[in-house]
Structures are given as structure tokens and as C-alpha cells.
Coordinates of C-alpha atoms (C1' of nucleotides) in Angstrom, one line a residue:
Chain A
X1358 CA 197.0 95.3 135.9
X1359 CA 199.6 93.0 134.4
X1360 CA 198.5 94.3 131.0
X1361 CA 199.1 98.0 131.5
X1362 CA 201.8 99.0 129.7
X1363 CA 202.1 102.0 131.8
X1364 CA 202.0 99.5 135.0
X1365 CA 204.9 100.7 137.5
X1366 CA 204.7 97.0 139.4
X1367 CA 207.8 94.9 138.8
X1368 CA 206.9 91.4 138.0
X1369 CA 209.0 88.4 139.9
X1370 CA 209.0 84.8 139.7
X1371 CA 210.7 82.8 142.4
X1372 CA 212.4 79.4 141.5
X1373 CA 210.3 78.8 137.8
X1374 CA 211.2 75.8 135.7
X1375 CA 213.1 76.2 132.4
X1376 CA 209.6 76.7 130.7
X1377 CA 208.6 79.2 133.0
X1378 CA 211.3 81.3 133.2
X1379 CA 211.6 81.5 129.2
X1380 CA 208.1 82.8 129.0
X1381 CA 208.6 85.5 131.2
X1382 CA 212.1 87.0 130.3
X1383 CA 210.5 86.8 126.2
X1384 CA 208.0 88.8 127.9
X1385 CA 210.3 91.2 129.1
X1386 CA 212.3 91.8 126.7
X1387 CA 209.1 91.6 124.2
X1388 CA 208.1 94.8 126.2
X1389 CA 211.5 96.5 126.1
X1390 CA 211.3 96.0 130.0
X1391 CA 214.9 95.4 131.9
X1392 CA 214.9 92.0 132.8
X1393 CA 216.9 90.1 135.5
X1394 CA 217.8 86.9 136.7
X1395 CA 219.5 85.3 139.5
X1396 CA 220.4 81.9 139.7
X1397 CA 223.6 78.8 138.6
X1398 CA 224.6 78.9 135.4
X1399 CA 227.6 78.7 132.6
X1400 CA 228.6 81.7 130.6
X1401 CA 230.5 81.3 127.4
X1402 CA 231.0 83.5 125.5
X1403 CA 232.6 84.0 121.2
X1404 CA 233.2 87.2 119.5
X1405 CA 236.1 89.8 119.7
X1406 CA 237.8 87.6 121.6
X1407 CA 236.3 84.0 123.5
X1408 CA 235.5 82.7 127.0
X1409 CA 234.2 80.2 128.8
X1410 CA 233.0 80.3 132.3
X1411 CA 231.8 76.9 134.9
X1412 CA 228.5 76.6 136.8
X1413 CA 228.3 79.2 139.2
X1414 CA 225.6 81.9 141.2
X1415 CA 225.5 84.4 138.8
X1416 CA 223.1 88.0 138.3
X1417 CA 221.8 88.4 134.6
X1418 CA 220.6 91.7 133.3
X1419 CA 219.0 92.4 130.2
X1420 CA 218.5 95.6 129.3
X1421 CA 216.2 96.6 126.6
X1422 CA 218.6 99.0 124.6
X1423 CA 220.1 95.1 124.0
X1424 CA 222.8 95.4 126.5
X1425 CA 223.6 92.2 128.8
X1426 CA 225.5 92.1 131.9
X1427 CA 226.5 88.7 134.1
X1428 CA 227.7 90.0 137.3
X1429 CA 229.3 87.1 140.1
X1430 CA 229.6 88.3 143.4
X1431 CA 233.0 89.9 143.1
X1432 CA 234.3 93.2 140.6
X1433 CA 233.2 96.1 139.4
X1434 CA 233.0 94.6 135.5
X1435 CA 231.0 92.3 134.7
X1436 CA 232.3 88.9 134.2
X1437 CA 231.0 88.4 130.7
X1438 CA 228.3 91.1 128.9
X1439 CA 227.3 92.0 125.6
X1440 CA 227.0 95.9 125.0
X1441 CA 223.9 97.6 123.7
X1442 CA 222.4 97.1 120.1
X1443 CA 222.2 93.1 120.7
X1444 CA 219.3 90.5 120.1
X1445 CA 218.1 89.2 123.5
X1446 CA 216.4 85.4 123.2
X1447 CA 215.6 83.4 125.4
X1448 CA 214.2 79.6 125.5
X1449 CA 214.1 76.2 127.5
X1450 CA 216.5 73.7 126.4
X1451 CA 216.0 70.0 128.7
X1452 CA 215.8 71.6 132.1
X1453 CA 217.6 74.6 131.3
X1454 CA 217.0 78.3 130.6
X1455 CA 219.3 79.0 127.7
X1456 CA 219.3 83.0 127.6
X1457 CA 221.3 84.2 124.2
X1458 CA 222.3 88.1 123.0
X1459 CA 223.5 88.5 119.9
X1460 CA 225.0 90.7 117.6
X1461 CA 226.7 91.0 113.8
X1462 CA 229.4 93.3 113.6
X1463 CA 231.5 92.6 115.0
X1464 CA 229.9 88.7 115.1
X1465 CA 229.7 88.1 118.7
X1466 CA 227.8 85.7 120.6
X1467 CA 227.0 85.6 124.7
X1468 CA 225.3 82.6 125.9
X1469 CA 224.6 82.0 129.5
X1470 CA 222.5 78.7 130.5
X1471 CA 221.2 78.2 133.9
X1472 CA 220.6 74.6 135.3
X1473 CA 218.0 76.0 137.9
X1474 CA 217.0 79.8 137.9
X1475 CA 216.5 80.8 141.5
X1476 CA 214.6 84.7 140.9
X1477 CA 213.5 86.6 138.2
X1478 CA 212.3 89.9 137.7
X1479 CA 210.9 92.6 135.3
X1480 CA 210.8 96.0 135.6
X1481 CA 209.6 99.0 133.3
X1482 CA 212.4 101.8 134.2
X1483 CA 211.5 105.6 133.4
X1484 CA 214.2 107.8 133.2
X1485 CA 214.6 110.8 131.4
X1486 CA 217.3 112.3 133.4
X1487 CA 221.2 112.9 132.0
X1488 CA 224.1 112.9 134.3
X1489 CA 226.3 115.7 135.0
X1490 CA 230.1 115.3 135.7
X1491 CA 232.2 118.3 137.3
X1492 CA 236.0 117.6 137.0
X1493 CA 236.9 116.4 133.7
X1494 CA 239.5 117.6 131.0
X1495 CA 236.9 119.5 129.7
X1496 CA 236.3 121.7 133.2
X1497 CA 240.5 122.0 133.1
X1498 CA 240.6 123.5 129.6
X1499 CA 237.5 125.9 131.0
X1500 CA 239.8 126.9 133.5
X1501 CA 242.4 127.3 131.4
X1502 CA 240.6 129.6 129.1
X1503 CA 239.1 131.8 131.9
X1504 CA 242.5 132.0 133.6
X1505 CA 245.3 131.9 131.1
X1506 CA 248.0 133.2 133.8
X1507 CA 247.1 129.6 135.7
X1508 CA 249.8 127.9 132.9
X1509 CA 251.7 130.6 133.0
X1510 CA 252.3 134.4 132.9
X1511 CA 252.0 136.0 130.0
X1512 CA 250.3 132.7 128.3
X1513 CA 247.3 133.3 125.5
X1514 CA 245.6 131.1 124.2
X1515 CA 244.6 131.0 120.5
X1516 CA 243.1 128.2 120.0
X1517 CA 241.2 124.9 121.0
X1518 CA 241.5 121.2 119.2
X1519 CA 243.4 122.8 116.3
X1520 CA 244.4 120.0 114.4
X1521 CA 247.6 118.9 113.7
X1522 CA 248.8 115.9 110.9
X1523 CA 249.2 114.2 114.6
X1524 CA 245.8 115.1 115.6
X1525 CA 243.7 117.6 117.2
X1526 CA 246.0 119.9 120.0
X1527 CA 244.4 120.3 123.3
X1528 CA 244.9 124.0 123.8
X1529 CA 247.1 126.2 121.2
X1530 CA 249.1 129.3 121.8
X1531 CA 251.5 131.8 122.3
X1532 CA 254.0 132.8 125.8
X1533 CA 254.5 136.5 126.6
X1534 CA 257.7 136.0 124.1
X1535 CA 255.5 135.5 121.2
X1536 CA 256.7 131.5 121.0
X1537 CA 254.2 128.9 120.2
X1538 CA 253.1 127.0 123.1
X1539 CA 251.3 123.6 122.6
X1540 CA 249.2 122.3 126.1
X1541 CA 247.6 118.4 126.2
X1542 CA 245.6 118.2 129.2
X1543 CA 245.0 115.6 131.6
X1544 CA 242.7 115.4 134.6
X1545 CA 244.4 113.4 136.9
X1546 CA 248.0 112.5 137.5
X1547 CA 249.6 111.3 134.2
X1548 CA 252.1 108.8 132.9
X1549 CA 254.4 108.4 130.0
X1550 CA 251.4 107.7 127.7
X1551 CA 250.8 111.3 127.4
X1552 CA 254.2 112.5 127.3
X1553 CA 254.1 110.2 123.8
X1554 CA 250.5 112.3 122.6
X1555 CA 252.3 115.8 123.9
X1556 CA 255.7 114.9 121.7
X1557 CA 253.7 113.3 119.0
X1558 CA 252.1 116.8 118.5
X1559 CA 254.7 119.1 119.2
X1560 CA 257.1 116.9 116.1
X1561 CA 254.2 117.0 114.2
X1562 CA 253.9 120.9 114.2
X1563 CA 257.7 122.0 113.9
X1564 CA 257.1 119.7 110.9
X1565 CA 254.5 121.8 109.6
X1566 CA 255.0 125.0 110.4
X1567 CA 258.5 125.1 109.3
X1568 CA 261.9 123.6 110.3
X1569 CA 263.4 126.1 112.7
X1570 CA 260.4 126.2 114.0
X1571 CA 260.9 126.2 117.8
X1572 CA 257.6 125.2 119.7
X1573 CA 257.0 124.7 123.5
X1574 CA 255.1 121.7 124.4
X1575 CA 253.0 121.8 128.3
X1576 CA 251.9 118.7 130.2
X1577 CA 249.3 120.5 131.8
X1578 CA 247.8 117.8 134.8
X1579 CA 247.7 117.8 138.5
X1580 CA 251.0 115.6 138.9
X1581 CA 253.1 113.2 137.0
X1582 CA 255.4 110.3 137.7
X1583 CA 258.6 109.9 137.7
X1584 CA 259.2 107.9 134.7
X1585 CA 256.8 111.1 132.7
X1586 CA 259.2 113.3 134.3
X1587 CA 262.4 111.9 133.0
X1588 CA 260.3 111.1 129.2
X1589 CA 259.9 115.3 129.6
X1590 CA 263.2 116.2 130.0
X1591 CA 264.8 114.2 127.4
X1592 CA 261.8 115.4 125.5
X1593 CA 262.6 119.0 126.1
X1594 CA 258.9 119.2 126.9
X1595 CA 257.6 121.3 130.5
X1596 CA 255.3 120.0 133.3
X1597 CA 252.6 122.5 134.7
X1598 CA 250.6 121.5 137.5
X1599 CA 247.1 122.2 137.5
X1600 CA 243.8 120.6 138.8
X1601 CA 240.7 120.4 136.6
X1602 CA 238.8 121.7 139.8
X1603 CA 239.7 124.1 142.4
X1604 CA 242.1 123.0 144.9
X1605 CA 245.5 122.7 143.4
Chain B
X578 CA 215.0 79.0 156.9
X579 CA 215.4 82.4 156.4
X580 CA 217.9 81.8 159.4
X581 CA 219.8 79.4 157.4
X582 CA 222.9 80.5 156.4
X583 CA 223.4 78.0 153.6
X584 CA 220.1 78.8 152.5
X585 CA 220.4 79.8 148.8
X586 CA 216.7 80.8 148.6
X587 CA 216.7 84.7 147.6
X588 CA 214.5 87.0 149.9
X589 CA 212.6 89.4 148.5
X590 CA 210.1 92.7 149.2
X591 CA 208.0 94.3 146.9
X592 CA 207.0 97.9 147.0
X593 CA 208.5 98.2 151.2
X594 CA 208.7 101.4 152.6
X595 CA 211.5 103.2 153.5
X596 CA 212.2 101.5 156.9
X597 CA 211.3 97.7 155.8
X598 CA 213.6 98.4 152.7
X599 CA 216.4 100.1 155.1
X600 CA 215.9 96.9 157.7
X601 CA 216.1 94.9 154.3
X602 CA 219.1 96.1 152.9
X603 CA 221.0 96.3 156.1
X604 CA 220.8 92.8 156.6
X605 CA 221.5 91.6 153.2
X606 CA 225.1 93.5 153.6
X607 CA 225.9 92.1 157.3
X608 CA 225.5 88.5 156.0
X609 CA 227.7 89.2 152.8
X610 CA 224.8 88.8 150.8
X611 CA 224.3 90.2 146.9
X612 CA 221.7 93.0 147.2
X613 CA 219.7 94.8 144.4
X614 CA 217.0 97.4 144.6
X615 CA 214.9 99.0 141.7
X616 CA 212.7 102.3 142.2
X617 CA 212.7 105.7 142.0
X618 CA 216.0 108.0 142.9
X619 CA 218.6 110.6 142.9
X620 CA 222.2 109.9 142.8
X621 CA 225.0 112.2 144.0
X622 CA 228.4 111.2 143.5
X623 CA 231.5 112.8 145.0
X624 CA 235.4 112.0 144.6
X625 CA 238.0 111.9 142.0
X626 CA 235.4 113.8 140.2
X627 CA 231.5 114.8 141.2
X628 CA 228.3 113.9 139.5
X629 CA 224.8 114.5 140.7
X630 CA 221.7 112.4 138.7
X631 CA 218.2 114.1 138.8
X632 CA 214.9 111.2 140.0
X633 CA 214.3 108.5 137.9
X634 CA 214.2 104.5 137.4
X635 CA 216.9 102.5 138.3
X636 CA 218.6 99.6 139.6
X637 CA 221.2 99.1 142.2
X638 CA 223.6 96.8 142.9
X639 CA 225.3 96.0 146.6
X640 CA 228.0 93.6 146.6
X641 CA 229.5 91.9 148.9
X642 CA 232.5 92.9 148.3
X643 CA 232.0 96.8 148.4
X644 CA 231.4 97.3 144.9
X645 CA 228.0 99.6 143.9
X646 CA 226.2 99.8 140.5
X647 CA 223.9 101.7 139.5
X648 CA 222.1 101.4 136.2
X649 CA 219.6 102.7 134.3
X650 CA 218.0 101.0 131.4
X651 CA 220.4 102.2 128.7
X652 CA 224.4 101.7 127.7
X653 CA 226.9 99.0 129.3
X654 CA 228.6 100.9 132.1
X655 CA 226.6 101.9 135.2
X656 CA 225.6 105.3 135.7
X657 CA 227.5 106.0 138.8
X658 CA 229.5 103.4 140.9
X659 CA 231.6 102.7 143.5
X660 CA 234.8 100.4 143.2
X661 CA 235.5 96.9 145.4
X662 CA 236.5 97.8 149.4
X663 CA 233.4 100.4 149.8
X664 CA 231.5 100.2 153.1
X665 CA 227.7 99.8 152.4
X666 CA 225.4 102.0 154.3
X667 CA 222.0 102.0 154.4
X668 CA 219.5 103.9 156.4
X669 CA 215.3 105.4 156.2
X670 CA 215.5 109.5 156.0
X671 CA 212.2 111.2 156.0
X672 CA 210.2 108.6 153.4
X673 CA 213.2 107.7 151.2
X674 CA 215.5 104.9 151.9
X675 CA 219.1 106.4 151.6
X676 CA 222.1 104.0 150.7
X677 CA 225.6 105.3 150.6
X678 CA 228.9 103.3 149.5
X679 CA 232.1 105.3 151.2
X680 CA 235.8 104.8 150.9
X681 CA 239.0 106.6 151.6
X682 CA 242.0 106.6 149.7
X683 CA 240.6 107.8 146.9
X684 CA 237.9 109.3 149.5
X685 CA 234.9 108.6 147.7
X686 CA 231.1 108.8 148.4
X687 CA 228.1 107.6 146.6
X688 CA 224.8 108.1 147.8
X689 CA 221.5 106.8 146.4
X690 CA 218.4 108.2 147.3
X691 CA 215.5 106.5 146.8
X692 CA 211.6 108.3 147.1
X693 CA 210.1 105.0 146.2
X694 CA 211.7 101.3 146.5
X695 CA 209.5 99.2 143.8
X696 CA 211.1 96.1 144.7
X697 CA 214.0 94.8 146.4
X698 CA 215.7 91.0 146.8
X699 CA 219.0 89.5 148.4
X700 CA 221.1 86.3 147.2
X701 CA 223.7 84.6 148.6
X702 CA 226.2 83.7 145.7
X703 CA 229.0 80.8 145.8
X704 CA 231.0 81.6 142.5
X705 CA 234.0 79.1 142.7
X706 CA 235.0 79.6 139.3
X707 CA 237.1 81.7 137.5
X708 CA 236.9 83.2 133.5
X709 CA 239.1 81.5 130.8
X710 CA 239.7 84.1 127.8
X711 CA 241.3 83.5 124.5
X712 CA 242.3 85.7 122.1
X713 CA 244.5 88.1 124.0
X714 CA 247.7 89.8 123.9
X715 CA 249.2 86.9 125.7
X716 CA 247.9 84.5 123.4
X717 CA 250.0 86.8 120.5
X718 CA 253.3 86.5 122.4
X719 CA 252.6 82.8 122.9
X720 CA 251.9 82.3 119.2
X721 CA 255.6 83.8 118.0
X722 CA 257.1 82.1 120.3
X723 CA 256.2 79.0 119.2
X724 CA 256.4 80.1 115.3
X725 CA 258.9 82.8 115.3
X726 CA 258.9 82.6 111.5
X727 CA 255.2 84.6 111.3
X728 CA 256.4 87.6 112.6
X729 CA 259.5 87.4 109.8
X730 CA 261.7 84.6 108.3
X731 CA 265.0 84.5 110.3
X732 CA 263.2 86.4 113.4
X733 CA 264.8 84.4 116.7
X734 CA 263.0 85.8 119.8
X735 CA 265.6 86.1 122.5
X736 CA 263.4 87.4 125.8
X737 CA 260.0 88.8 127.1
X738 CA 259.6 91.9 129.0
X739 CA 263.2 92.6 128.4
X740 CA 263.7 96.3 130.7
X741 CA 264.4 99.3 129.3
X742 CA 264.8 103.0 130.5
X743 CA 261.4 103.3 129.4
X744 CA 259.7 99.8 130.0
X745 CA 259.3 97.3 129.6
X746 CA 259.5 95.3 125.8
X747 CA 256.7 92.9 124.8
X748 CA 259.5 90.9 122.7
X749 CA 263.0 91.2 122.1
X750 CA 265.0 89.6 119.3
X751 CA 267.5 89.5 116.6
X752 CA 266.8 89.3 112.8
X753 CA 268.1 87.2 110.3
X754 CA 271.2 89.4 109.6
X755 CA 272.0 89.9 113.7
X756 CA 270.1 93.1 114.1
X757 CA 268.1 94.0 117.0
X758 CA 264.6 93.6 116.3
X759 CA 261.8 94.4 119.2
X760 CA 258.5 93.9 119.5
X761 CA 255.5 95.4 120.5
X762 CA 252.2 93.7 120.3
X763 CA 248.9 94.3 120.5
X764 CA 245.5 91.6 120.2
X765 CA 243.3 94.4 117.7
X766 CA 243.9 96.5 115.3
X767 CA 246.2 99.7 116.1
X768 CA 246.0 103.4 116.3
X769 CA 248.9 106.2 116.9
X770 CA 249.0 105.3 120.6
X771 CA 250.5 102.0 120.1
X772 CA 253.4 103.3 117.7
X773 CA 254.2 106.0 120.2
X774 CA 254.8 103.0 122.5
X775 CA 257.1 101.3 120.4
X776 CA 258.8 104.4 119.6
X777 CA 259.6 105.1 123.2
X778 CA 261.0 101.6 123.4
X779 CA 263.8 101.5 121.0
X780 CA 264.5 105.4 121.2
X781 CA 265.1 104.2 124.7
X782 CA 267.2 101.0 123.5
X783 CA 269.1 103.0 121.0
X784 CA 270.3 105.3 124.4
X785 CA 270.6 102.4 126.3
X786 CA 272.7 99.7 124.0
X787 CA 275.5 102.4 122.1
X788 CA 275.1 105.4 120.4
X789 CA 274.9 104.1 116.6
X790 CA 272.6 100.9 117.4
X791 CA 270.4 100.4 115.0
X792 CA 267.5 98.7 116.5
X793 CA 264.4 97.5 114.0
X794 CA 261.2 98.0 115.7
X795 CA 258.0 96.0 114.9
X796 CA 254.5 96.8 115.6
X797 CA 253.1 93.6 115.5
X798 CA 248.9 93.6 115.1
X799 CA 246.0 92.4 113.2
X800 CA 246.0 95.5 111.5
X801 CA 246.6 99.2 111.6
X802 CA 245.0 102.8 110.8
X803 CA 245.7 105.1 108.2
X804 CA 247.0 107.7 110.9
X805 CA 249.4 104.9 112.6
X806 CA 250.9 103.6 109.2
X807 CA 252.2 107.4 108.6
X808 CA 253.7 107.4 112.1
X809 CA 255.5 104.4 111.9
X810 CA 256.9 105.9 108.6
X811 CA 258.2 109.0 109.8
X812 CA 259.9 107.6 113.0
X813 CA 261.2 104.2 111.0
X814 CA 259.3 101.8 111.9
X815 CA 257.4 98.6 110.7
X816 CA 254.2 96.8 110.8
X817 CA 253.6 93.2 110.8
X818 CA 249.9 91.7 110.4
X819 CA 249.8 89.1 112.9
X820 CA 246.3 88.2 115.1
X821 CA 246.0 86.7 118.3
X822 CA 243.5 83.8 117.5
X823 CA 244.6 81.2 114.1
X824 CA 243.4 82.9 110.9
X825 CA 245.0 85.8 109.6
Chain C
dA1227 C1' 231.2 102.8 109.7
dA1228 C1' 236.0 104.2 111.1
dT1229 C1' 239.1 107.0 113.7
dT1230 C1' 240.6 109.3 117.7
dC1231 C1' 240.9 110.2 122.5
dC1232 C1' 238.7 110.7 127.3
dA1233 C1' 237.5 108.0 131.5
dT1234 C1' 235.3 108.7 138.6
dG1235 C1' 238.0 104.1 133.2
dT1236 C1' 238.8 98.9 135.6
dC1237 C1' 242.0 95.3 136.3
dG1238 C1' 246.2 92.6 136.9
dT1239 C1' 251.2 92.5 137.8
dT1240 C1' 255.2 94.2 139.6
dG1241 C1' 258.4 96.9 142.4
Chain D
dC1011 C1' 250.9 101.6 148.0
dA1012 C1' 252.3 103.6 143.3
dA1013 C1' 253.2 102.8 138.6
dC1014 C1' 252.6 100.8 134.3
dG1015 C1' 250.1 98.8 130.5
dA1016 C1' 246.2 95.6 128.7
dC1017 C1' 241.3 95.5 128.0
dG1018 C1' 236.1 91.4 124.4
dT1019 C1' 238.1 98.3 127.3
dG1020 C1' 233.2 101.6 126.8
dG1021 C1' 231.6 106.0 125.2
dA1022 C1' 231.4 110.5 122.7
dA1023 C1' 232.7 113.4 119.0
dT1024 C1' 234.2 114.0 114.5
dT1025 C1' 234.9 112.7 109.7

DNA sequence: AATTCCATGTCGTTG
DNA sequence: CAACGACGTGGAATT
């Protein structure tokens, strides 16, 4: 059974030695199985930026698209990781499991080394299934599109992601004047961060079109803060509220 | 000793059914403990946005401090999630062991159903230390301020985090000849975000301090993009290449 | 490979 | 609690 390759069983291994516990997760990640391990061990870690990390109870996961997580007790994040497209190796080093995952480009180089390994685990995960969101920027633009009158009266949109010397522009149009109308759109209550990306397009197109050009420019989100608000007016930019989902 | 408290021996269960796994899990989150399950299941998410995940293999993460993880055996970030302060749930429905992770404020439900548990297993972590990182933005500001001279010859930094109508500034100064000079700084290399920041700084200064100020403002980074270098042209300002960590 | 921008971003700090 | 900005952001889409 422990040969099938097609064998659903995890394997586990409680409290190995270094030795032990080396053998098994080069078997795991030998057969692109998602490894784990629980038990005290330092983290350090060299690459983008560097870290270092004391002895501590710690969960390792090694994944076999070469991702590596090292999750403590606390956070969402993992306290150190290494993302997808690394080198998993493992070996015994004096008493110690030394687990490495490594990667070029950007050169970066996780380490974690446990002084006693209290669990292990293997498993051989099938998933062919893709997850579907509902909510996004992408569902408020669909909206937008259906229901033009949601921005505003009279509002048509004639284009999506045209492209501007400042970048692509969420949603491009025109008002029931005939003006040109500019929307960025965020899902969820915004800050002055996207005032910046709305203005940053709106400059670049009177650049472009011409100079008298006179174009509106729509933060189109469900709410905005006060500091946004201000960064509008001075802007002479508009605020429309709107939820990416039905509701608001 | 499975009564032990202090016992740092994980439990485990292999292949339970859906009311030893529900007994299982409950327990491991009333004592605080780390739980993790792998097996077969559907994941329905439903908040600040909504996501539903058709049956496959994955693994699942309880913490003890509310947060949930769910991962499958591809890409860094989990699947679907749920953030610190969640309440664990756990309970057998029909076959399947069901495990939900609720909170209000955002109000927010996760709910993992699993038709098969292949394995399951509970630790009891003691994680005293915390993460040292080098290499960040902080390590930048600390570098100038000990060498003002990288940044420019003459440069004398004369606060940090000085206020403005629209921030706060990483650095604020005065060049050689008396001239205001601010800073904003950031640990990589820069894209038209970061020169949209800057820009809203000393627009904001140039308000703030008298109409004809001229106020010099720096983007200081290891380097920038094509995209960014044109911004900072058209709106006046300048780049310096400066990194984080000794070696540019 | 590089750039750009979204994200259930997450996380820390500050008011 | 809200707001603001950094992050080894991660990830997808596009060039």
C-alpha cells in the first residue's frame, strides 16, 4: 500500500530522530506530496530582504508546487515562507532536521532547523477544483456596464481599460452633455491612494487629447474617507457611491 | 498524559469519522490548541466578498487565536481564510464533519465541509519569540540619517514623519543652498504609485508653507520603472538610487 | 522577465 | 475603532 502512487492514506511519523524525519520529508517531496511538520525549531531566513527567528513550536508546510510556509501559533501570514517555484531539501545535520527551500531569482534562501521534530505528515492532495469570488472590482464594472444610470444619468460608457500614457482607465466615457468622463473603481471604501491613480489618469488624458480639454474624473467605490474627500475637491475630481454587489 | 496540559505530545486520528473528528476538533480549540485536518471538502465563504470552492483535497488550519487556513497544494496564500478573533466551530452533519470560523465586524463566515477527514492532529505551541527583519524601509530612513550625504551632498535631514495636509513625510530636509527638500522612501524598486505619493506630499507642502515655495521632492529607492521616471518628470520631481541593505 | 494593479490583501501604528 | 501606509506584500493579466 505505501507504494501506490495512487494511495489516498496520509503517512505520519510521531517524534522521529533527525535521520528519520529527513527520509521521510525527501520522500515527500520526492513524490510531489505536501509535506508537514510540527515541532521547535529556528527560521532564518536571506533573500529580498533577511530574518532571523529563535527556537520556537513552529508548523512547516511544504508544498510540492515548491511553496514553504512556517506558521507559529499567532497571524494570519506566515512568520517566514518561501513562495512557489522553490527547491525543497531536506537532511540531518548532528541531531537536527535541517529543512532548506531555495530559489534563484531573486536569490533567496529559507532555512528552518528543528532541534527535535515532534510530528510529521504526508499527504497526496487531489484537487482539480478553481475558486469562484463574487464581489470584486470586476463584478462593480459588470454592474456598471449593465446599468450605466447607476453612476449617473445620462452616463455611456465607451470603453473598458483604454489605455492612457498613465495607464489603462477603468471605465471610459461620455455624460448626457457629451463631456468625457473617466471612472477608476474600487470595491470597498477607498483612501487617497486612488484619488492619486484617478488624477494620474484624468492629467494624463487632458494631456493627450488636447489642452482645453476638459475631462470629468469619478471615484466610483462604496465610500471614502475623509482625507479622499478633501484630495477630490482640491482635485476637482467627483465621488460616486456604489457597491460591487447589491446592497448599496 | 493526554490530560496533561503541559504535555507537548501532538494527538492525532487517522481516517475518524465524522463524529470522532468533530469530538477531536472541538477539543483541540477549547484547550487553545493548534489544529489541522487534511481530507476531502467544500468551502463556502461569505463576507466582505463571497466565494464557494467545489470537493477536493485540502488542509486546514485552526488556530488558537481565531485565525483559519485553508490550503490546497498549490500557490502561497490559502484558498480561503478567516482573519485572527474568529470563533472556531465544529460539529458532525449527516457524515461530514462541518467546521465554521465566524466573526462580526466585518461579519464574516467560513465554513468547511468535509465528506471525508483523512487525518487530523492537535499541538500545543509555546512560541516566545518574535521575527527580526532587515532590509526594510526603516532600515533606509535609518541609513540617511546616519549618512545624510548618500541621498545628496549638502542634504541636512531636519525631521521624520513631519505632518502635512496630506500625510505624513518619510523625511524632511533642506539642501545645500536652503531649499526644502522631502523625502519619500521606499525598500524596492518603484512604480507610478510611489511618485503619486510624493507628489501629494509637496503639492500639499507647497499649499501649506506659502504660495511660491519651492519645495524639491525626492523619491528615494533602489531603483525605478520606465513608467515612474516619466512621472516624476512631468510633475518635477527627482530620483535618488539609494537601497535599504549596504551595496548599491 | 518586467510592469502594472487588484486583493476577502494582512499588519502595524497612530489618532 | 477608523485611517493610513508598508509589506520579503502575493497573484493575475498584459507586454
Amino acid at each position: 500500500m505505501a507504494d501506490d502512487p495512487t494511495d489516498r492514506t496520509p503517512r505520519t511519523l510521531t517524534a522521529p530522530d533527525a535521520s528519520a524525519a529527513a527520509s521521510f520529508v525527501a520522500a515527500a517531496v520526492e513524490r510531489d506530496a505536501l509535506a508537514t511538520l510540527f515541532g521547535r525549531c529556528t527560521v532564518e531566513y536571506d533573500g529580498r530582504a533577511a530574518s532571523s527567528l529563535a527556537s520556537g513550536d513552529r508548523h512547516v508546510m511544504l508544498k510540492p508546487d515548491g511553496t514553504a510556509l512556517v506558521h507559529t501559533d499567532e497571524g494570519q501570514k506566515p512568520v517566514n515562507w518561501q513562495p512557489p517555484g522553490c527547491a525543497h531539501e531536506c537532511r540531518a545535520n548532528g541531531g537536527d532536521l535541517v529543512v532548506e527551500s531555495v530559489r534563484d531569482s531573486p536569490a533567496e534562501r529559507l532555512t528552518v532547523r528543528f532541534s527535535a521534530v515532534a510530528f510529521a505528515a504526508a499527504f497526496d492532495p487531489t484537487d482539480e477544483e478553481s475558486l469562484d469570488v463574487v464581489g470584486t472590482e470586476a463584478d462593480l464594472k459588470r454592474r456598471i456596464l449593465e446599468e450605466p444610470g447607476l453612476v449617473e444619468s445620462g452616463f455611456r460608457p465607451l470603453a473598458t481599460e483604454r489605455q492612457t500614457p498613465a495607464g489603462a482607465v477603468d471605465v471610459y466615457g461620455e455624460d448626457d452633455a457629451g463631456r468625457t468622463v473617466v471612472l477608476e473603481l474600487k470595491r470597498r471604501r477607498v483612501g487617497p491612494d486612488a484619488v492619486g491613480q484617478l488624477n494620474r489618469y484624468v492629467e494624463a488624458l487632458e494631456r493627450d487629447l488636447h489642452a482645453g480639454a476638459t475631462i470629468r474624473g469619478l471615484l466610483v467605490a462604496p465610500s471614502v474617507t475623509e482625507r479622499a474627500r478633501a484630495l477630490l475637491a482640491e482635485e476637482g475630481l467627483e465621488f460616486v457611491p456604489l457597491s460591487p454587489r447589491e446592497e448599496s
